[in-house]
C-alpha cells in the first residue's frame, strides 16, 4: 500500500510538473523571440546608393521618372534610393502615383530636401511617404492646402481673436481639402510621423523649417549635404516589408539616375506659367501673321508655340471653360482685323483673355499648381495688348505711306530727258533709263 501511494504520488508530481512546463511554454516563446530580436542584429542591406533629382513641379513626366527610379532600385537591390526634392507642388494624380510606388517599394527610399529648397504642397506628401525623411538647414516643408483662383490659398479666421477657421465656401475646394487631408494623414500614420501636423499642412497651409520639422517628428534627421546624410544613415535600421534591415552605406558606390532628354523636355514645359506664356505668344504671332500676310515667319513661330502649349496642357490639369474663354478672346482680337469696330472687339477679346487666363488652371480638385492673376495673367495679357497695338499702328503707317516698290516708287521724283520726248522717249532716273511718255514735248537734257 505504501508503495502504491508512493507510486501514485510520484506519478501525480510528474503529471503536475509536465502540466506546469506545458503551460509556461507558449508564454515563453514570445519572450524568447523578443529577447532574440533585441539581442540580434537586423540583416544588412548592401548595394549601390541611387540618386534621383526632381526640381520643379510634380507632373506626369517627373512621376514617371521617380517611379522608374524606384523600379531600378528594386531590380538592382540597391542599398538606398535618395530622392533630392525641390518642388512648389503639382498634380495630385502624379503625387498619388509617386506615393503609391513609395509605399509599396521593397527598397529603402530617403527623400532629402537640400539647402534653399522647398518640399511644398505635393512635395510634403512625397517627403512623408519616404522610409527616411531628411532636410538640410535652410529648407522648408508644408503649405499643402489646395489652391483657389488667384493663388489665395490660405483661409483666415473671421474673428482675428479666434483661431478657428471658417469652412470653405467652395464645395469643390472643400471636397479637395477633405480628400487631401485624409490622404496625407494616412501617409503620416503609415510612416509613423506627426499625423496632426500633416493635417494642418493641408487644412491650414502651415509650413515649417528643417529644425522645427525634426522637433515635431515630421522628418527623421537634418543633414547639411548628401554626404552627411549618407554618413548619418550608415548602420541605421529601416522597416522594410514587415521586417527591419540595416543600411550599409560606408563604402557603397554612388550612382546617379538622370532624367531622360524627352522627360526633361516634358518636365520643363509642364509648368502653368510657361504654358500660358506659350499660349499668349502663339496667339500674338498668329495674329501678326494675319495682320501682315505673306511674311510667314510669325505664323510658323506662332504655330510652334501653340503646339508646345497644347503638349503642356496634356501634362498639366486645366479647365476647359477657362481655355474656351481664352481662345474666344483670341478670336475676338483677330476679328478686329476684319471688322471695323473702333477697338471694341479688341478690348472685349482682352477681357475674355484675362478671365480665361485666371480660370484655365483653377483645378483645386486635381492639382495645387497656380497661375497668379496679378503676377502673371495681367502682365502677360497687357504685354499682348501693347504688342498688338504697336503692330497695328506699324502696319497702318506702312499702308498709309507711298509705295516704295515698282512704278509707284518713281512718283514725284525728278529725272533728265535722255532723248527728246515727242511725246515718247527715254528718261534717266536714279542711274537707270526708263521709257517715258509726256503730255507735251520735252527737249533732250531738260
CSV table of C-alpha atoms in Angstrom, one decimal:
chain,number,residue,atom,x,y,z
A,1,UNK,CA,0.0,0.0,0.0
A,2,UNK,CA,2.8,2.4,0.9
A,3,UNK,CA,4.5,1.5,-2.4
A,4,UNK,CA,1.2,2.1,-4.3
A,5,UNK,CA,0.8,5.6,-2.6
A,6,UNK,CA,4.4,6.4,-3.3
A,7,UNK,CA,4.0,5.4,-6.9
A,8,UNK,CA,0.7,7.4,-7.2
A,9,UNK,CA,2.4,10.4,-5.5
A,10,UNK,CA,5.4,10.2,-7.9
A,11,UNK,CA,3.1,9.9,-10.9
A,12,UNK,CA,1.0,12.9,-9.7
A,13,UNK,CA,4.1,15.0,-9.2
A,14,UNK,CA,5.3,14.0,-12.7
A,15,UNK,CA,2.0,15.0,-14.3
A,16,UNK,CA,1.9,18.2,-12.4
A,17,UNK,CA,5.4,19.0,-13.4
A,18,UNK,CA,4.6,18.3,-17.1
A,19,UNK,CA,1.5,20.4,-17.0
A,20,UNK,CA,3.3,23.3,-15.5
A,21,UNK,CA,6.0,23.1,-18.1
A,22,UNK,CA,3.4,22.8,-20.8
A,23,UNK,CA,1.6,26.0,-19.5
A,24,UNK,CA,4.8,28.1,-19.5
A,25,UNK,CA,6.0,27.1,-22.9
A,26,UNK,CA,3.6,29.3,-25.0
A,27,UNK,CA,4.2,32.2,-22.8
A,28,UNK,CA,8.0,31.8,-23.1
A,29,UNK,CA,8.1,31.8,-26.9
A,30,UNK,CA,7.2,35.4,-27.5
A,31,UNK,CA,9.5,36.4,-24.7
A,32,UNK,CA,12.3,34.4,-26.2
A,33,UNK,CA,11.6,35.9,-29.6
A,34,UNK,CA,11.6,39.4,-28.2
A,35,UNK,CA,14.8,38.7,-26.5
A,36,UNK,CA,16.3,37.4,-29.7
A,37,UNK,CA,15.1,40.5,-31.6
A,38,UNK,CA,16.6,42.8,-29.0
A,39,UNK,CA,19.8,41.0,-28.9
A,40,UNK,CA,20.1,40.1,-32.6
A,41,UNK,CA,21.1,42.5,-35.4
A,42,UNK,CA,18.9,43.2,-38.4
A,43,UNK,CA,20.2,41.8,-41.7
A,44,UNK,CA,22.4,44.2,-43.7
A,45,UNK,CA,21.1,45.9,-46.8
A,46,UNK,CA,24.1,46.3,-49.2
A,47,UNK,CA,24.4,47.6,-52.7
A,48,UNK,CA,24.7,50.8,-54.6
A,49,UNK,CA,23.2,54.2,-53.5
A,50,UNK,CA,21.0,55.6,-56.3
A,51,UNK,CA,20.3,59.3,-56.5
A,52,UNK,CA,17.3,60.8,-58.3
A,53,UNK,CA,16.7,64.6,-58.5
A,54,UNK,CA,13.4,66.4,-59.0
A,55,UNK,CA,13.3,70.2,-59.4
A,56,UNK,CA,10.1,72.0,-60.4
A,57,UNK,CA,6.5,70.9,-60.5
A,58,UNK,CA,5.3,67.3,-59.8
A,59,UNK,CA,3.7,66.3,-63.1
A,60,UNK,CA,3.4,63.1,-65.2
A,61,UNK,CA,6.9,63.4,-66.5
A,62,UNK,CA,8.5,63.7,-63.0
A,63,UNK,CA,6.2,61.0,-61.7
A,64,UNK,CA,7.3,58.6,-64.5
A,65,UNK,CA,10.9,59.4,-63.7
A,66,UNK,CA,10.6,58.7,-59.9
A,67,UNK,CA,8.5,55.6,-60.4
A,68,UNK,CA,11.2,54.3,-62.8
A,69,UNK,CA,13.9,55.2,-60.3
A,70,UNK,CA,12.1,53.1,-57.6
A,71,UNK,CA,11.8,50.2,-60.1
A,72,UNK,CA,15.5,50.4,-60.8
A,73,UNK,CA,16.3,50.4,-57.0
A,74,UNK,CA,14.1,47.3,-56.5
A,75,UNK,CA,15.5,45.4,-59.5
A,76,UNK,CA,19.2,46.2,-58.7
A,77,UNK,CA,18.6,45.5,-54.9
A,78,UNK,CA,20.1,49.0,-54.2
A,79,UNK,CA,21.1,49.7,-50.6
A,80,UNK,CA,19.2,53.0,-50.8
A,81,UNK,CA,17.4,55.3,-53.2
A,82,UNK,CA,17.9,59.0,-52.4
A,83,UNK,CA,15.4,61.4,-53.9
A,84,UNK,CA,16.6,65.0,-53.8
A,85,UNK,CA,13.5,67.1,-53.9
A,86,UNK,CA,12.8,70.8,-54.6
A,87,UNK,CA,9.2,71.5,-55.7
A,88,UNK,CA,6.4,74.1,-55.3
A,89,UNK,CA,3.8,71.4,-55.8
A,90,UNK,CA,2.0,69.8,-58.7
A,91,UNK,CA,-0.7,67.4,-59.9
A,92,UNK,CA,-2.5,65.4,-57.3
A,93,UNK,CA,-2.7,62.4,-59.7
A,94,UNK,CA,1.0,62.4,-60.2
A,95,UNK,CA,1.6,62.7,-56.5
A,96,UNK,CA,-0.6,59.7,-55.8
A,97,UNK,CA,1.3,57.7,-58.4
A,98,UNK,CA,4.6,58.5,-56.7
A,99,UNK,CA,3.4,57.9,-53.2
A,100,UNK,CA,1.8,54.6,-54.1
A,101,UNK,CA,5.1,53.4,-55.6
A,102,UNK,CA,7.0,54.6,-52.5
A,103,UNK,CA,4.6,52.8,-50.0
A,104,UNK,CA,4.8,49.6,-52.0
A,105,UNK,CA,8.6,49.7,-52.6
A,106,UNK,CA,10.7,46.9,-51.2
A,107,UNK,CA,13.8,49.1,-51.5
A,108,UNK,CA,14.7,51.7,-48.9
A,109,UNK,CA,13.9,55.3,-50.0
A,110,UNK,CA,15.2,58.5,-48.5
A,111,UNK,CA,13.8,61.9,-49.5
A,112,UNK,CA,16.3,64.7,-49.0
A,113,UNK,CA,15.3,68.4,-49.3
A,114,UNK,CA,18.6,70.3,-50.0
A,115,UNK,CA,19.6,73.8,-48.7
A,116,UNK,CA,17.3,76.5,-50.0
A,117,UNK,CA,14.8,74.0,-51.4
A,118,UNK,CA,11.2,73.6,-50.6
A,119,UNK,CA,9.1,70.5,-50.3
A,120,UNK,CA,5.8,72.4,-50.7
A,121,UNK,CA,2.4,71.0,-51.3
A,122,UNK,CA,2.8,67.8,-53.3
A,123,UNK,CA,6.4,67.7,-52.0
A,124,UNK,CA,5.1,67.3,-48.5
A,125,UNK,CA,3.2,64.1,-49.4
A,126,UNK,CA,6.3,62.7,-51.1
A,127,UNK,CA,8.6,63.5,-48.2
A,128,UNK,CA,6.3,62.0,-45.6
A,129,UNK,CA,5.9,58.8,-47.7
A,130,UNK,CA,9.6,58.0,-47.7
A,131,UNK,CA,11.2,55.5,-45.3
A,132,UNK,CA,13.6,58.2,-44.3
A,133,UNK,CA,12.8,61.9,-44.5
A,134,UNK,CA,15.6,64.4,-44.2
A,135,UNK,CA,16.1,68.1,-44.7
A,136,UNK,CA,19.0,70.4,-44.9
A,137,UNK,CA,19.2,73.7,-42.9
A,138,UNK,CA,17.6,76.5,-44.8
A,139,UNK,CA,14.9,74.3,-46.4
A,140,UNK,CA,11.2,74.3,-45.8
A,141,UNK,CA,8.2,71.9,-45.9
A,142,UNK,CA,4.4,72.3,-45.8
A,143,UNK,CA,1.7,74.5,-47.3
A,144,UNK,CA,-0.2,71.6,-48.8
A,145,UNK,CA,-3.6,73.3,-49.0
A,146,UNK,CA,-5.5,73.1,-52.3
A,147,UNK,CA,-5.2,76.4,-54.1
A,148,UNK,CA,-8.0,78.7,-55.1
A,149,UNK,CA,-8.3,81.1,-58.0
A,150,UNK,CA,-5.7,83.9,-57.9
A,151,UNK,CA,-3.5,81.9,-55.6
A,152,UNK,CA,-5.3,82.9,-52.4
A,153,UNK,CA,-4.6,79.6,-50.7
A,154,UNK,CA,-5.0,80.3,-47.0
A,155,UNK,CA,-8.2,80.8,-45.2
A,156,UNK,CA,-8.2,83.3,-42.3
A,157,UNK,CA,-10.3,83.4,-39.2
A,158,UNK,CA,-13.3,85.7,-39.4
A,159,UNK,CA,-12.5,86.9,-35.9
A,160,UNK,CA,-8.9,88.0,-35.6
A,161,UNK,CA,-9.0,87.0,-31.9
A,162,UNK,CA,-10.2,83.5,-32.8
A,163,UNK,CA,-8.0,80.7,-34.2
A,164,UNK,CA,-11.0,78.8,-35.6
A,165,UNK,CA,-11.1,78.8,-39.4
A,166,UNK,CA,-14.4,79.3,-41.3
A,167,UNK,CA,-15.5,76.5,-43.5
A,168,UNK,CA,-14.6,76.7,-47.2
A,169,UNK,CA,-17.3,78.4,-49.3
A,170,UNK,CA,-16.4,76.4,-52.4
A,171,UNK,CA,-17.9,72.9,-52.4
A,172,UNK,CA,-15.3,71.7,-54.8
A,173,UNK,CA,-12.5,73.1,-52.7
A,174,UNK,CA,-14.0,71.6,-49.6
A,175,UNK,CA,-14.0,68.2,-51.2
A,176,UNK,CA,-10.5,68.6,-52.3
A,177,UNK,CA,-9.4,69.7,-48.9
A,178,UNK,CA,-11.1,66.8,-47.1
A,179,UNK,CA,-9.6,64.2,-49.5
A,180,UNK,CA,-6.1,65.6,-49.4
A,181,UNK,CA,-6.2,65.8,-45.6
A,182,UNK,CA,-7.3,62.2,-45.3
A,183,UNK,CA,-4.6,61.2,-47.9
A,184,UNK,CA,-1.7,62.9,-46.0
A,185,UNK,CA,-2.9,61.6,-42.6
A,186,UNK,CA,-2.8,58.0,-43.9
A,187,UNK,CA,0.7,58.5,-45.2
A,188,UNK,CA,1.9,60.0,-42.0
A,189,UNK,CA,0.3,57.2,-40.0
A,190,UNK,CA,1.9,54.6,-42.2
A,191,UNK,CA,5.4,56.0,-41.7
A,192,UNK,CA,4.9,56.8,-38.0
A,193,UNK,CA,5.1,60.6,-38.4
A,194,UNK,CA,3.2,63.5,-37.0
A,195,UNK,CA,-0.4,63.0,-38.2
A,196,UNK,CA,-1.7,66.1,-36.6
A,197,UNK,CA,0.8,68.4,-38.3
A,198,UNK,CA,0.3,66.6,-41.6
A,199,UNK,CA,-3.4,67.5,-41.4
A,200,UNK,CA,-2.6,71.1,-40.5
A,201,UNK,CA,-0.3,71.3,-43.6
A,202,UNK,CA,-3.4,70.7,-45.7
A,203,UNK,CA,-6.1,72.4,-43.8
A,204,UNK,CA,-4.2,75.5,-42.6
A,205,UNK,CA,-1.3,75.7,-45.1
A,206,UNK,CA,1.3,75.6,-42.3
A,207,UNK,CA,4.9,75.5,-43.4
A,208,UNK,CA,8.0,74.9,-41.2
A,209,UNK,CA,11.8,74.9,-41.4
A,210,UNK,CA,14.1,71.9,-41.0
A,211,UNK,CA,14.8,72.1,-37.3
A,212,UNK,CA,11.1,72.6,-36.4
A,213,UNK,CA,10.2,69.6,-38.7
A,214,UNK,CA,12.7,67.4,-36.8
A,215,UNK,CA,11.3,68.6,-33.4
A,216,UNK,CA,7.7,67.9,-34.5
A,217,UNK,CA,8.6,64.4,-35.8
A,218,UNK,CA,7.8,65.4,-39.4
A,219,UNK,CA,11.2,64.2,-40.6
A,220,UNK,CA,13.9,61.9,-39.3
A,221,UNK,CA,17.0,63.9,-39.4
A,222,UNK,CA,18.7,67.2,-40.5
A,223,UNK,CA,21.8,66.9,-42.7
A,224,UNK,CA,23.8,69.7,-44.4
A,225,UNK,CA,24.6,67.8,-47.6
A,226,UNK,CA,24.2,64.4,-49.3
A,227,UNK,CA,27.5,63.1,-47.9
A,228,UNK,CA,26.5,64.0,-44.4
A,229,UNK,CA,23.1,62.3,-44.9
A,230,UNK,CA,24.7,59.0,-46.1
A,231,UNK,CA,27.2,59.1,-43.2
A,232,UNK,CA,24.3,59.6,-40.7
A,233,UNK,CA,22.3,56.7,-42.3
A,234,UNK,CA,25.1,54.2,-42.3
A,235,UNK,CA,24.1,51.4,-39.9
A,236,UNK,CA,20.6,52.8,-39.5
A,237,UNK,CA,17.7,50.2,-39.4
A,238,UNK,CA,14.8,50.7,-41.7
A,239,UNK,CA,11.4,48.9,-41.6
A,240,UNK,CA,11.0,47.2,-45.0
A,241,UNK,CA,8.3,44.7,-45.9
A,242,UNK,CA,7.4,43.9,-42.3
A,243,UNK,CA,11.0,43.4,-41.1
A,244,UNK,CA,14.0,45.5,-40.3
A,245,UNK,CA,17.1,45.9,-42.5
A,246,UNK,CA,20.3,47.6,-41.6
A,247,UNK,CA,21.7,50.1,-44.2
A,248,UNK,CA,25.4,49.5,-45.1
A,249,UNK,CA,26.4,52.7,-46.9
A,250,UNK,CA,30.0,53.4,-45.8
A,251,UNK,CA,31.7,52.0,-49.0
A,252,UNK,CA,28.6,51.8,-51.2
A,253,UNK,CA,29.1,53.0,-54.8
A,254,UNK,CA,27.1,56.1,-55.8
A,255,UNK,CA,25.0,56.0,-59.0
A,256,UNK,CA,23.1,59.0,-60.4
A,257,UNK,CA,19.8,58.3,-62.2
A,258,UNK,CA,19.5,61.3,-64.7
A,259,UNK,CA,16.2,62.2,-66.2
A,260,UNK,CA,16.0,61.3,-70.0
A,261,UNK,CA,16.1,64.1,-72.6
A,262,UNK,CA,12.4,63.7,-73.6
A,263,UNK,CA,11.4,63.5,-69.9
A,264,UNK,CA,13.4,66.7,-69.2
A,265,UNK,CA,11.7,68.5,-72.0
A,266,UNK,CA,8.2,67.4,-70.9
A,267,UNK,CA,9.1,68.3,-67.3
A,268,UNK,CA,10.2,71.7,-68.3
A,269,UNK,CA,7.1,72.6,-70.3
A,270,UNK,CA,4.7,71.2,-67.7
A,271,UNK,CA,4.5,74.5,-65.9
A,272,UNK,CA,1.3,76.6,-65.9
A,273,UNK,CA,3.2,79.9,-66.3
A,274,UNK,CA,5.2,78.6,-69.2
A,275,UNK,CA,2.1,77.1,-70.8
A,276,UNK,CA,0.2,80.4,-70.5
A,277,UNK,CA,3.2,82.3,-71.9
A,278,UNK,CA,3.3,80.0,-74.9
A,279,UNK,CA,-0.4,80.3,-75.5
A,280,UNK,CA,-0.2,84.1,-75.5
A,281,UNK,CA,2.9,84.2,-77.6
A,282,UNK,CA,1.4,81.8,-80.1
A,283,UNK,CA,-1.8,83.9,-80.3
A,284,UNK,CA,0.2,87.1,-80.8
A,285,UNK,CA,2.4,85.7,-83.5
A,286,UNK,CA,-0.5,84.2,-85.4
A,287,UNK,CA,-2.4,87.5,-85.1
A,288,UNK,CA,0.7,89.3,-86.5
A,289,UNK,CA,0.8,86.9,-89.4
A,290,UNK,CA,-2.9,87.5,-90.1
A,291,UNK,CA,-2.3,91.3,-90.0
A,292,UNK,CA,0.7,91.1,-92.4
A,293,UNK,CA,0.1,88.1,-94.6
A,294,UNK,CA,3.0,86.8,-96.7
A,295,UNK,CA,5.8,87.2,-94.2
A,296,UNK,CA,5.5,83.6,-92.9
A,297,UNK,CA,7.9,83.7,-90.0
A,298,UNK,CA,5.4,84.9,-87.3
A,299,UNK,CA,2.9,82.3,-88.5
A,300,UNK,CA,5.4,79.4,-88.2
A,301,UNK,CA,6.7,80.5,-84.8
A,302,UNK,CA,3.2,81.1,-83.5
A,303,UNK,CA,2.1,77.7,-84.6
A,304,UNK,CA,5.1,76.1,-83.0
A,305,UNK,CA,4.3,77.9,-79.7
A,306,UNK,CA,0.7,76.8,-79.8
A,307,UNK,CA,1.7,73.1,-80.5
A,308,UNK,CA,4.1,73.2,-77.5
A,309,UNK,CA,1.4,74.8,-75.3
A,310,UNK,CA,-1.0,72.1,-76.3
A,311,UNK,CA,1.5,69.5,-75.3
A,312,UNK,CA,2.0,71.2,-71.9
A,313,UNK,CA,-1.8,71.2,-71.4
A,314,UNK,CA,-1.7,67.4,-71.7
A,315,UNK,CA,0.6,67.3,-68.7
A,316,UNK,CA,-0.9,70.0,-66.5
A,317,UNK,CA,-4.6,69.8,-65.4
A,318,UNK,CA,-6.6,72.6,-66.8
A,319,UNK,CA,-10.2,73.9,-67.1
A,320,UNK,CA,-11.9,73.6,-70.4
A,321,UNK,CA,-14.1,76.6,-69.6
A,322,UNK,CA,-11.0,78.7,-68.9
A,323,UNK,CA,-9.4,77.6,-72.2
A,324,UNK,CA,-12.5,78.3,-74.2
A,325,UNK,CA,-12.8,81.8,-72.7
A,326,UNK,CA,-9.1,82.4,-73.6
A,327,UNK,CA,-9.4,81.1,-77.1
A,328,UNK,CA,-12.7,83.1,-77.6
A,329,UNK,CA,-10.8,86.2,-76.5
A,330,UNK,CA,-8.1,85.5,-79.1
A,331,UNK,CA,-10.8,85.1,-81.8
A,332,UNK,CA,-12.3,88.5,-80.9
A,333,UNK,CA,-8.9,90.1,-81.1
A,334,UNK,CA,-8.4,88.5,-84.6
A,335,UNK,CA,-11.9,89.6,-85.7
A,336,UNK,CA,-10.8,93.3,-85.2
A,337,UNK,CA,-8.7,92.9,-88.3
A,338,UNK,CA,-11.7,92.2,-90.5
A,339,UNK,CA,-14.5,94.1,-88.8
A,340,UNK,CA,-14.2,97.9,-88.1
A,341,UNK,CA,-15.4,98.1,-84.5
A,342,UNK,CA,-13.2,101.0,-83.5
A,343,UNK,CA,-11.3,98.8,-81.0
A,344,UNK,CA,-14.4,97.3,-79.2
A,345,UNK,CA,-13.7,93.8,-80.3
A,346,UNK,CA,-10.1,94.1,-79.4
A,347,UNK,CA,-11.0,95.3,-75.8
A,348,UNK,CA,-13.6,92.6,-75.4
A,349,UNK,CA,-11.1,90.0,-76.5
A,350,UNK,CA,-8.6,91.2,-73.9
A,351,UNK,CA,-11.2,90.9,-71.2
A,352,UNK,CA,-12.0,87.3,-72.2
A,353,UNK,CA,-8.3,86.5,-72.2
A,354,UNK,CA,-8.0,87.8,-68.7
A,355,UNK,CA,-11.0,85.8,-67.4
A,356,UNK,CA,-9.9,82.7,-69.2
A,357,UNK,CA,-6.3,83.0,-68.0
A,358,UNK,CA,-7.4,83.3,-64.4
A,359,UNK,CA,-9.6,80.2,-64.7
A,360,UNK,CA,-7.5,77.9,-67.0
A,361,UNK,CA,-5.5,76.3,-64.3
A,362,UNK,CA,-8.0,76.6,-61.5
A,363,UNK,CA,-8.5,72.9,-60.6
A,364,UNK,CA,-8.0,72.5,-56.9
A,365,UNK,CA,-9.6,69.0,-57.0
A,366,UNK,CA,-6.7,67.6,-59.1
A,367,UNK,CA,-3.8,70.0,-58.8
A,368,UNK,CA,-2.3,72.5,-56.4
A,369,UNK,CA,-0.5,74.5,-59.1
A,370,UNK,CA,-1.4,78.1,-59.5
A,371,UNK,CA,-1.3,80.9,-62.1
A,372,UNK,CA,-1.1,84.2,-60.2
A,373,UNK,CA,-3.6,86.6,-61.6
A,374,UNK,CA,-1.8,89.9,-60.9
A,375,UNK,CA,1.7,88.4,-61.1
A,376,UNK,CA,1.4,86.6,-64.4
A,377,UNK,CA,-2.0,86.8,-66.2
A,378,UNK,CA,-2.4,90.6,-66.1
A,379,UNK,CA,1.2,91.5,-67.1
A,380,UNK,CA,1.2,88.9,-69.9
A,381,UNK,CA,-2.1,90.0,-71.4
A,382,UNK,CA,-1.1,93.6,-71.0
A,383,UNK,CA,2.1,92.9,-73.0
A,384,UNK,CA,0.0,91.1,-75.6
A,385,UNK,CA,-2.3,94.2,-75.9
A,386,UNK,CA,0.7,96.6,-76.2
A,387,UNK,CA,2.3,94.3,-78.8
A,388,UNK,CA,-1.0,94.2,-80.8
A,389,UNK,CA,-1.5,97.9,-80.6
A,390,UNK,CA,2.1,98.6,-81.7
A,391,UNK,CA,1.8,96.1,-84.6
A,392,UNK,CA,-1.5,97.6,-85.7
A,393,UNK,CA,0.0,101.1,-85.6
A,394,UNK,CA,3.1,100.0,-87.6
A,395,UNK,CA,1.0,98.2,-90.2
A,396,UNK,CA,-1.3,101.1,-90.6
A,397,UNK,CA,1.6,103.5,-91.0
A,398,UNK,CA,3.1,101.4,-93.8
A,399,UNK,CA,-0.3,101.1,-95.6
A,400,UNK,CA,-0.7,104.9,-95.4
A,401,UNK,CA,2.8,105.7,-96.8
A,402,UNK,CA,3.6,106.0,-100.5
A,403,UNK,CA,4.6,102.8,-102.4
A,404,UNK,CA,8.3,102.1,-102.3
A,405,UNK,CA,8.3,99.3,-104.9
A,406,UNK,CA,7.8,99.3,-108.7
A,407,UNK,CA,6.5,102.2,-110.6
A,408,UNK,CA,4.8,103.7,-107.6
A,409,UNK,CA,8.2,104.4,-106.1
A,410,UNK,CA,9.0,106.8,-109.1
A,411,UNK,CA,6.1,109.1,-108.4
A,412,UNK,CA,7.3,112.6,-107.5
A,413,UNK,CA,11.0,112.0,-108.4
A,414,UNK,CA,13.0,114.3,-110.8
A,415,UNK,CA,14.7,112.9,-113.9
A,416,UNK,CA,16.6,114.1,-117.0
A,417,UNK,CA,15.3,113.6,-120.6
A,418,UNK,CA,18.0,111.4,-122.3
A,419,UNK,CA,16.2,111.9,-125.6
A,420,UNK,CA,13.6,114.4,-126.7
A,421,UNK,CA,10.1,113.3,-125.7
A,422,UNK,CA,7.8,113.9,-128.6
A,423,UNK,CA,5.8,112.8,-126.7
A,424,UNK,CA,7.7,109.4,-126.2
A,425,UNK,CA,11.3,109.0,-125.4
A,426,UNK,CA,13.9,108.0,-122.7
A,427,UNK,CA,14.4,109.5,-119.2
A,428,UNK,CA,17.4,109.0,-117.0
A,429,UNK,CA,16.3,108.5,-113.4
A,430,UNK,CA,18.3,107.3,-110.4
A,431,UNK,CA,21.0,105.9,-112.7
A,432,UNK,CA,18.5,104.0,-114.8
A,433,UNK,CA,17.0,104.6,-118.2
A,434,UNK,CA,13.2,104.5,-118.3
A,435,UNK,CA,10.8,104.7,-121.3
A,436,UNK,CA,8.5,107.6,-120.7
A,437,UNK,CA,5.5,109.4,-122.3
A,438,UNK,CA,4.9,113.1,-121.8
A,439,UNK,CA,1.8,115.2,-122.1
A,440,UNK,CA,3.8,117.8,-124.1
A,441,UNK,CA,7.1,117.8,-126.0
A,442,UNK,CA,10.2,117.9,-123.7
A,443,UNK,CA,13.7,118.7,-125.1
A,444,UNK,CA,16.7,116.5,-124.6
A,445,UNK,CA,18.6,117.4,-121.4
A,446,UNK,CA,15.6,119.0,-119.8
